[in-house]
Amino acid sequence: MVDCLFCKIVAGEIPATVVLDGDGWLAFEDIDPKAPVHVLVVPKRHLADIGELGTDPAAAASLVAGIGAVARELGLSAYRTVFNTGAEAGQSVFHTHAHVLGGRNLSWPPG
Ligand code: 5GP
Ligand code: ZN
């Protein structure tokens, strides 16, 4: 059993502001938001990164459905979904999560 922050949030052992609780996924507000809307969508199963997520097609499909559900719930017409993979790309929590960012203009390409 890995010692994992997001597994503890899924288990309710660490509090989070939950946006939606879905079938196989949980969406909660990022503790340090980078945009007016900054929600993390995580699989309930511990999968370290998007590569591991890809080995579980049901979990991957569920997570994508969760991203769409969050966007609908929050009325987001435009948003960015980011998966950081690996510490050098900014991943700091090794339980895969989609960042859903919105509520302001998001430049592209990112800086
Ligand atoms: P990463 O850097 O791995 O792509 O994203 C991890 C995200 O988790 C960061 O945006 C960070 O602000 C968020 N985070 C870290 N610790 C907590 C926490 O205890 N609760 C919540 N809700 N978010 C957290
Ligand atoms: Zn985990």
Short mmCIF file of C-alpha atoms and ligand atoms in Angstrom, two decimals:
data_model
loop_
_atom_site.label_atom_id
_atom_site.label_comp_id
_atom_site.label_asym_id
_atom_site.label_seq_id
_atom_site.Cartn_x
_atom_site.Cartn_y
_atom_site.Cartn_z
CA MET A 1 0.00 0.00 0.00
CA VAL A 2 1.55 3.28 -1.08
CA ASP A 3 1.47 6.31 1.18
CA CYS A 4 -0.39 8.64 -1.14
CA LEU A 5 -1.99 12.05 -0.55
CA PHE A 6 -4.70 11.65 -3.18
CA CYS A 7 -5.58 8.11 -2.02
CA LYS A 8 -6.12 9.66 1.43
CA ILE A 9 -8.36 12.37 -0.05
CA VAL A 10 -10.33 9.69 -1.95
CA ALA A 11 -10.66 7.72 1.30
CA GLY A 12 -11.84 10.84 3.17
CA GLU A 13 -8.84 10.69 5.50
CA ILE A 14 -7.64 14.15 4.41
CA PRO A 15 -10.24 16.86 3.81
CA ALA A 16 -10.78 18.43 0.41
CA THR A 17 -13.43 20.62 -1.16
CA VAL A 18 -15.17 18.04 -3.33
CA VAL A 19 -16.77 19.32 -6.54
CA LEU A 20 -18.20 16.00 -7.74
CA ASP A 21 -17.91 12.38 -6.63
CA GLY A 22 -18.24 10.08 -9.63
CA ASP A 23 -18.13 6.40 -10.50
CA GLY A 24 -14.40 5.68 -10.33
CA TRP A 25 -13.27 9.31 -10.04
CA LEU A 26 -13.31 12.21 -7.60
CA ALA A 27 -13.07 15.93 -8.41
CA PHE A 28 -11.91 18.42 -5.80
CA GLU A 29 -10.52 21.96 -5.71
CA ASP A 30 -6.76 22.42 -5.96
CA ILE A 31 -5.40 23.78 -2.67
CA ASP A 32 -3.23 26.32 -4.55
CA PRO A 33 -5.32 27.42 -7.54
CA LYS A 34 -3.55 28.70 -10.68
CA ALA A 35 -6.79 30.00 -12.25
CA PRO A 36 -10.24 31.09 -10.99
CA VAL A 37 -11.34 27.49 -11.59
CA HIS A 38 -8.72 24.88 -10.74
CA VAL A 39 -10.14 21.43 -10.09
CA LEU A 40 -8.24 18.15 -9.85
CA VAL A 41 -9.93 15.03 -11.19
CA VAL A 42 -8.39 11.79 -9.95
CA PRO A 43 -9.12 8.10 -10.45
CA LYS A 44 -10.20 6.47 -7.20
CA ARG A 45 -7.75 3.66 -7.95
CA HIS A 46 -4.09 4.47 -7.30
CA LEU A 47 -2.44 4.92 -10.69
CA ALA A 48 0.78 6.91 -10.50
CA ASP A 49 0.67 8.79 -13.78
CA ILE A 50 -1.09 8.96 -17.13
CA GLY A 51 1.02 6.06 -18.41
CA GLU A 52 -0.31 3.81 -15.66
CA LEU A 53 -3.80 5.19 -16.21
CA GLY A 54 -3.54 4.00 -19.79
CA THR A 55 -3.11 0.41 -18.60
CA ASP A 56 -6.63 0.54 -17.12
CA PRO A 57 -8.93 1.58 -19.99
CA ALA A 58 -12.02 1.59 -17.77
CA ALA A 59 -10.34 3.98 -15.32
CA ALA A 60 -9.12 6.16 -18.20
CA ALA A 61 -12.58 6.38 -19.76
CA SER A 62 -14.11 7.10 -16.38
CA LEU A 63 -11.64 9.91 -15.72
CA VAL A 64 -12.36 11.55 -19.06
CA ALA A 65 -16.08 11.34 -18.29
CA GLY A 66 -15.31 12.98 -14.96
CA ILE A 67 -13.53 15.89 -16.65
CA GLY A 68 -16.59 16.47 -18.83
CA ALA A 69 -18.91 16.25 -15.85
CA VAL A 70 -16.87 18.85 -13.96
CA ALA A 71 -16.95 21.22 -16.94
CA ARG A 72 -20.73 20.85 -17.19
CA GLU A 73 -21.21 21.21 -13.45
CA LEU A 74 -19.18 24.44 -13.36
CA GLY A 75 -20.57 25.80 -16.64
CA LEU A 76 -17.14 25.97 -18.25
CA SER A 77 -17.34 26.65 -21.99
CA ALA A 78 -13.56 26.81 -22.27
CA TYR A 79 -11.00 25.13 -20.10
CA ARG A 80 -7.61 23.48 -20.19
CA THR A 81 -6.87 19.95 -19.02
CA VAL A 82 -3.29 19.22 -17.97
CA PHE A 83 -1.60 16.00 -16.87
CA ASN A 84 1.90 16.65 -15.59
CA THR A 85 3.94 13.47 -15.90
CA GLY A 86 7.28 13.15 -14.12
CA ALA A 87 8.93 15.53 -11.67
CA GLU A 88 10.77 17.38 -14.46
CA ALA A 89 7.40 18.21 -16.01
CA GLY A 90 6.02 19.47 -12.71
CA GLN A 91 4.37 16.35 -11.30
CA SER A 92 4.54 16.57 -7.52
CA VAL A 93 1.80 14.12 -6.51
CA PHE A 94 2.32 10.66 -7.96
CA HIS A 95 -1.34 9.69 -8.16
CA THR A 96 -2.43 10.77 -11.60
CA HIS A 97 -4.72 13.79 -11.77
CA ALA A 98 -6.18 15.99 -14.44
CA HIS A 99 -5.87 19.69 -13.71
CA VAL A 100 -9.01 21.38 -15.05
CA LEU A 101 -8.25 25.09 -15.39
CA GLY A 102 -10.70 27.76 -16.45
CA GLY A 103 -12.48 30.96 -15.60
CA ARG A 104 -10.02 33.21 -17.40
CA ASN A 105 -8.38 33.50 -20.81
CA LEU A 106 -5.73 30.81 -21.10
CA SER A 107 -2.92 31.67 -23.47
CA TRP A 108 -1.60 29.11 -25.92
CA PRO A 109 1.10 27.96 -26.11
CA PRO A 110 1.66 28.10 -22.34
CA GLY A 111 4.78 29.88 -21.12
P1 5GP B 1 1.16 18.31 -9.91
O1 5GP B 1 2.24 19.29 -9.50
O2 5GP B 1 1.49 16.92 -9.39
O3 5GP B 1 0.80 18.33 -11.35
O4 5GP B 1 -0.16 18.79 -9.16
C1 5GP B 1 -0.39 18.56 -7.81
C2 5GP B 1 -1.41 19.57 -7.39
O5 5GP B 1 -1.92 19.16 -6.13
C3 5GP B 1 -0.86 20.97 -7.20
O6 5GP B 1 -1.52 21.88 -8.07
C4 5GP B 1 -1.11 21.28 -5.73
O7 5GP B 1 -1.51 22.61 -5.50
C5 5GP B 1 -2.20 20.28 -5.36
N1 5GP B 1 -2.18 19.86 -3.98
C6 5GP B 1 -1.08 19.52 -3.24
N2 5GP B 1 -1.44 19.15 -2.00
C7 5GP B 1 -2.81 19.25 -1.96
C8 5GP B 1 -3.77 18.99 -0.93
O8 5GP B 1 -3.46 18.59 0.20
N3 5GP B 1 -5.07 19.22 -1.26
C9 5GP B 1 -5.46 19.65 -2.49
N4 5GP B 1 -6.77 19.85 -2.68
N5 5GP B 1 -4.59 19.90 -3.48
C10 5GP B 1 -3.27 19.70 -3.21
ZN ZN B 2 -2.87 7.24 -4.68
#
